[in-house]
CSV table of N, CA and C in Angstrom, one decimal:
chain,number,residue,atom,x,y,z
A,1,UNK,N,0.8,-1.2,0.0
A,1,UNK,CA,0.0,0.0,0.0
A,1,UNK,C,0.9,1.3,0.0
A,2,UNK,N,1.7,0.8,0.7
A,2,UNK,CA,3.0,2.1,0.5
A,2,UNK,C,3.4,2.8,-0.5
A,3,UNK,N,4.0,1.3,-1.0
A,3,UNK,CA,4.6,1.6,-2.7
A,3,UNK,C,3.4,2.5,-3.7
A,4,UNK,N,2.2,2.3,-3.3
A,4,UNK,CA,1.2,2.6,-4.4
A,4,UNK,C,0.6,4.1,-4.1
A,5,UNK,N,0.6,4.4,-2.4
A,5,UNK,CA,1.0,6.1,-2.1
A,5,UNK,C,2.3,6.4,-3.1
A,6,UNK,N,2.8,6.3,-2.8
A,6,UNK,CA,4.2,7.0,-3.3
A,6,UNK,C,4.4,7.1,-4.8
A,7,UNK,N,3.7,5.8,-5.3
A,7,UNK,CA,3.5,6.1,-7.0
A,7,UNK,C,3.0,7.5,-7.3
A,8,UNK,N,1.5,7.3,-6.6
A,8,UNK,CA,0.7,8.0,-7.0
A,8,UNK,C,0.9,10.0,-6.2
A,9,UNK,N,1.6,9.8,-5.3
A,9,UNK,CA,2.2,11.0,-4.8
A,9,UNK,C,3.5,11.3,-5.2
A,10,UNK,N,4.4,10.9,-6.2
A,10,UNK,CA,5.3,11.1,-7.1
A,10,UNK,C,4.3,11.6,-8.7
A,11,UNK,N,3.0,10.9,-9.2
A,11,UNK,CA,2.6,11.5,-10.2
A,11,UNK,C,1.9,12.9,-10.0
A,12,UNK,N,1.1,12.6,-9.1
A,12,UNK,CA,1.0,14.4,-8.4
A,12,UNK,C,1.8,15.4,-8.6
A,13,UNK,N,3.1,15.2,-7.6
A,13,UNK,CA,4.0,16.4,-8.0
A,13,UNK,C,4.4,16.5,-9.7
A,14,UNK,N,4.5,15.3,-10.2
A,14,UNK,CA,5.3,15.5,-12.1
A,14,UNK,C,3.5,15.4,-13.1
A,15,UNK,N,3.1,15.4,-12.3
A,15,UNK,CA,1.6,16.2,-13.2
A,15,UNK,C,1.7,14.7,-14.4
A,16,UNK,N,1.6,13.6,-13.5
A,16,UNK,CA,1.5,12.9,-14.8
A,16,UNK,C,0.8,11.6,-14.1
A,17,UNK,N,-0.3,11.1,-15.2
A,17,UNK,CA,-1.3,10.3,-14.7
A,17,UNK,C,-0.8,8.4,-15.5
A,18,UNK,N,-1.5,7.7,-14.8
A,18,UNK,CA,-1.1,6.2,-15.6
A,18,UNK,C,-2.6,5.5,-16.0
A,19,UNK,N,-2.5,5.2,-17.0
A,19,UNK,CA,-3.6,4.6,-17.9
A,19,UNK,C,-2.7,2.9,-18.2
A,20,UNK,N,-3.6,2.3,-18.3
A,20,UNK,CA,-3.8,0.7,-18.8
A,20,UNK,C,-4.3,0.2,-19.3
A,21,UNK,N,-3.8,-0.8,-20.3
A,21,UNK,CA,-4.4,-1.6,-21.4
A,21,UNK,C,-5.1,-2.8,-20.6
A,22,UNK,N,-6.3,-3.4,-20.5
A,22,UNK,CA,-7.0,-3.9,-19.5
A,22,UNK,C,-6.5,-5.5,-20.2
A,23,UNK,N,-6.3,-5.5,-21.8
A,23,UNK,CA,-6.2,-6.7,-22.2
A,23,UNK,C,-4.6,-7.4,-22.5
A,24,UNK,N,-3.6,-6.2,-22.2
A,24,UNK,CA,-2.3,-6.5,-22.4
A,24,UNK,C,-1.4,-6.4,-20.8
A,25,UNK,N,-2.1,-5.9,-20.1
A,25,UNK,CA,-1.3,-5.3,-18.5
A,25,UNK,C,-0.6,-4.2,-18.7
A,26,UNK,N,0.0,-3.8,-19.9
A,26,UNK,CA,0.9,-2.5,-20.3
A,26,UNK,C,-0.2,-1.0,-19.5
A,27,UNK,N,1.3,-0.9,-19.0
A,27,UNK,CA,0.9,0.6,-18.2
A,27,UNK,C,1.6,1.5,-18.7
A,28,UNK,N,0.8,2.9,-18.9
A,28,UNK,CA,1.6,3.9,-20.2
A,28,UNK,C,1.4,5.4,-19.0
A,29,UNK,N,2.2,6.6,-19.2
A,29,UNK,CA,2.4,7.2,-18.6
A,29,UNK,C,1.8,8.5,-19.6
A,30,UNK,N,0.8,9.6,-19.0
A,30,UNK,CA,0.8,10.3,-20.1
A,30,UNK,C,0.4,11.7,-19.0
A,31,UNK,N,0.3,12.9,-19.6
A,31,UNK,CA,0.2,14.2,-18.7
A,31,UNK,C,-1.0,14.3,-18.0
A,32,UNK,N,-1.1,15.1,-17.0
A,32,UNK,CA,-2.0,15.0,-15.5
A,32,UNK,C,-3.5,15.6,-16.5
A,33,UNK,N,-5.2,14.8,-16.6
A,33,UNK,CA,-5.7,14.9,-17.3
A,33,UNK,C,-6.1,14.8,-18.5
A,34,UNK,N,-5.1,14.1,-19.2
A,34,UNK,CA,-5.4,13.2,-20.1
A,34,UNK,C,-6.5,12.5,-20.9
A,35,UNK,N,-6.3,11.6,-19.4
A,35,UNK,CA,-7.7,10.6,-19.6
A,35,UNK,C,-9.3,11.4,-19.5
A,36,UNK,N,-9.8,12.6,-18.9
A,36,UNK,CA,-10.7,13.2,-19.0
A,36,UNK,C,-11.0,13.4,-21.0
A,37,UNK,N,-10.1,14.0,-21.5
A,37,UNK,CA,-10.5,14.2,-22.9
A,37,UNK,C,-10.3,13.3,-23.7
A,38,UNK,N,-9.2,11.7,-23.3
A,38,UNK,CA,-9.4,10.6,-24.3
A,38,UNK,C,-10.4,9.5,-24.3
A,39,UNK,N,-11.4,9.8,-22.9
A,39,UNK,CA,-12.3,9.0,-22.8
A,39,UNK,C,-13.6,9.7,-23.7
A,40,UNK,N,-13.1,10.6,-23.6
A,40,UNK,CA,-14.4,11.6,-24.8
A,40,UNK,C,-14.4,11.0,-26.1
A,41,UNK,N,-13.1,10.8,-26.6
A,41,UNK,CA,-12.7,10.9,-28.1
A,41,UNK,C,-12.2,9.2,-28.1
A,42,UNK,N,-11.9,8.5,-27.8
A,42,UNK,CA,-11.6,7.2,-27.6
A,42,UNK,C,-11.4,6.7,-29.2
A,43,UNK,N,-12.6,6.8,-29.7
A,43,UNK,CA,-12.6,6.0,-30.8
A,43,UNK,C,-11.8,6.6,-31.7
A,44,UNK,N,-10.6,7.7,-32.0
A,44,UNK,CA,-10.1,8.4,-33.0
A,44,UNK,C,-9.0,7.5,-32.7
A,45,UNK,N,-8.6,6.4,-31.2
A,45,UNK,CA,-7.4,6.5,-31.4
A,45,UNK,C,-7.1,5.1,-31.6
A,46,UNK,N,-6.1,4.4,-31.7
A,46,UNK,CA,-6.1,2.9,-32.7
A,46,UNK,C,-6.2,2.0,-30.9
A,47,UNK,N,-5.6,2.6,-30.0
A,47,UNK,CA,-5.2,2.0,-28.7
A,47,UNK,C,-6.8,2.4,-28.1
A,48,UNK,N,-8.0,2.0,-28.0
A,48,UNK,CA,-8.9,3.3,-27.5
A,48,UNK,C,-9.4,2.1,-26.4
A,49,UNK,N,-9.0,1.1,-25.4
A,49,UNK,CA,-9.4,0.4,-24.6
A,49,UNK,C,-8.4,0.9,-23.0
A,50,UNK,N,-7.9,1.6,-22.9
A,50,UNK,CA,-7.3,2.4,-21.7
A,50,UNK,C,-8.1,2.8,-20.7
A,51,UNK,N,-7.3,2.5,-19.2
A,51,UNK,CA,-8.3,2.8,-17.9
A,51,UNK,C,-7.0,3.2,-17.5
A,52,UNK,N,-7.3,4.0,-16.4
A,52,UNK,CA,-7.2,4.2,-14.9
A,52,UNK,C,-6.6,3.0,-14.0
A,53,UNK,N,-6.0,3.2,-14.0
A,53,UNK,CA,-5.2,1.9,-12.8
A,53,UNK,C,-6.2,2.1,-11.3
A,54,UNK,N,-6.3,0.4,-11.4
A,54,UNK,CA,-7.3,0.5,-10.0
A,54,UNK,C,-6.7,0.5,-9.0
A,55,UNK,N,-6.8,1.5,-8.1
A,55,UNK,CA,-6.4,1.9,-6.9
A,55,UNK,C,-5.6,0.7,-6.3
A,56,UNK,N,-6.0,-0.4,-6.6
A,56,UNK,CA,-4.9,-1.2,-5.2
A,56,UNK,C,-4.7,-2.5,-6.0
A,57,UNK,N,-4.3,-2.5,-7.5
A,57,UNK,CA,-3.6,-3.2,-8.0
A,57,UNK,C,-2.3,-2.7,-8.2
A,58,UNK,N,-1.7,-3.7,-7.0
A,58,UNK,CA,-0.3,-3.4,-6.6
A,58,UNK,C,0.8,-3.4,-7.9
A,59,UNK,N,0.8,-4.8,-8.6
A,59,UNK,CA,1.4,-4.9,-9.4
A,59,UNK,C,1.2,-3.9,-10.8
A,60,UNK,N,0.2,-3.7,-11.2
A,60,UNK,CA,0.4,-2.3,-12.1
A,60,UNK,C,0.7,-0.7,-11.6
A,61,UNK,N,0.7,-1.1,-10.4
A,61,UNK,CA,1.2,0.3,-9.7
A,61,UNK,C,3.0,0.1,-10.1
A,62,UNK,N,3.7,-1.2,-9.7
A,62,UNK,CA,4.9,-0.8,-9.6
A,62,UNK,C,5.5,-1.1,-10.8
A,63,UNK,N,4.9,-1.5,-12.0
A,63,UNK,CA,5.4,-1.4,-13.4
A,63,UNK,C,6.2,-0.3,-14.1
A,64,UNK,N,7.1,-0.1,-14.6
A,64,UNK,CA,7.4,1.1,-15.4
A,64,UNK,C,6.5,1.7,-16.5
A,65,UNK,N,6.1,2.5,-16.5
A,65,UNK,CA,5.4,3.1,-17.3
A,65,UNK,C,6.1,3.4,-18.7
A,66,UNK,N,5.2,2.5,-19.6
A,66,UNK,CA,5.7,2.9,-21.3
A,66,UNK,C,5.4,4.7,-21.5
A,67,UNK,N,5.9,5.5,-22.9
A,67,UNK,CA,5.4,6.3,-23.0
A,67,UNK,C,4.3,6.4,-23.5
A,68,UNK,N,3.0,6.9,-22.9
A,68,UNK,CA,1.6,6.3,-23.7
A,68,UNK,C,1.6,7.1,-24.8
A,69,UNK,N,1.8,8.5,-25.1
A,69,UNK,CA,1.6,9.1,-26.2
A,69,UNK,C,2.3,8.6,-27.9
A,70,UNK,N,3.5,7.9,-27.5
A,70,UNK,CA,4.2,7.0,-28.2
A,70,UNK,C,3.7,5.9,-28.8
A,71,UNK,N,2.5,5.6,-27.9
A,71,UNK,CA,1.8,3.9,-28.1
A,71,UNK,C,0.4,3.8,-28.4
A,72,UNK,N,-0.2,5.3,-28.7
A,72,UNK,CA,-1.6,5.5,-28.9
A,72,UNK,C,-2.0,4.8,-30.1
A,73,UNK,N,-1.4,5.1,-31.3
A,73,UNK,CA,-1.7,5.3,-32.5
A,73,UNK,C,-2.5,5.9,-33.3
């Protein structure tokens, strides 16, 4: 639970949020608010199945984050 504070209070201060592919586990790293306007528009983009990391899945909390904007298409 610690580790997953500290993720999430390290994205805080660098203004940067983490999204997940629900069917590959890949966790992508993209700027703070993001996800508010690509859930709008989803379908423009070729990757358009992306969530929100669930609060206390540990193991996608401590994954490195790909660059998501790199992996959208």
């Amino acid at each position: 639970v610690d580790d997953i504070l500290s993720e999430k209070r390290s994205d805080t201060i660098l203004e940067k949020e983490r999204l997940y592919n629900p069917e590959t586990g890949e966790v992508y790293e993209f700027e703070n608010g993001f996800y508010d306007e690509y859930d709008v528009d989803r379908n423009k983009y070729e990757m358009n199945n992306l969530q929100p990391l669930p609060d206390d899945d540990y193991e996608l909390w401590i994954e490195v984050p790909l660059d998501g904007y790199r992996h959208l298409g």
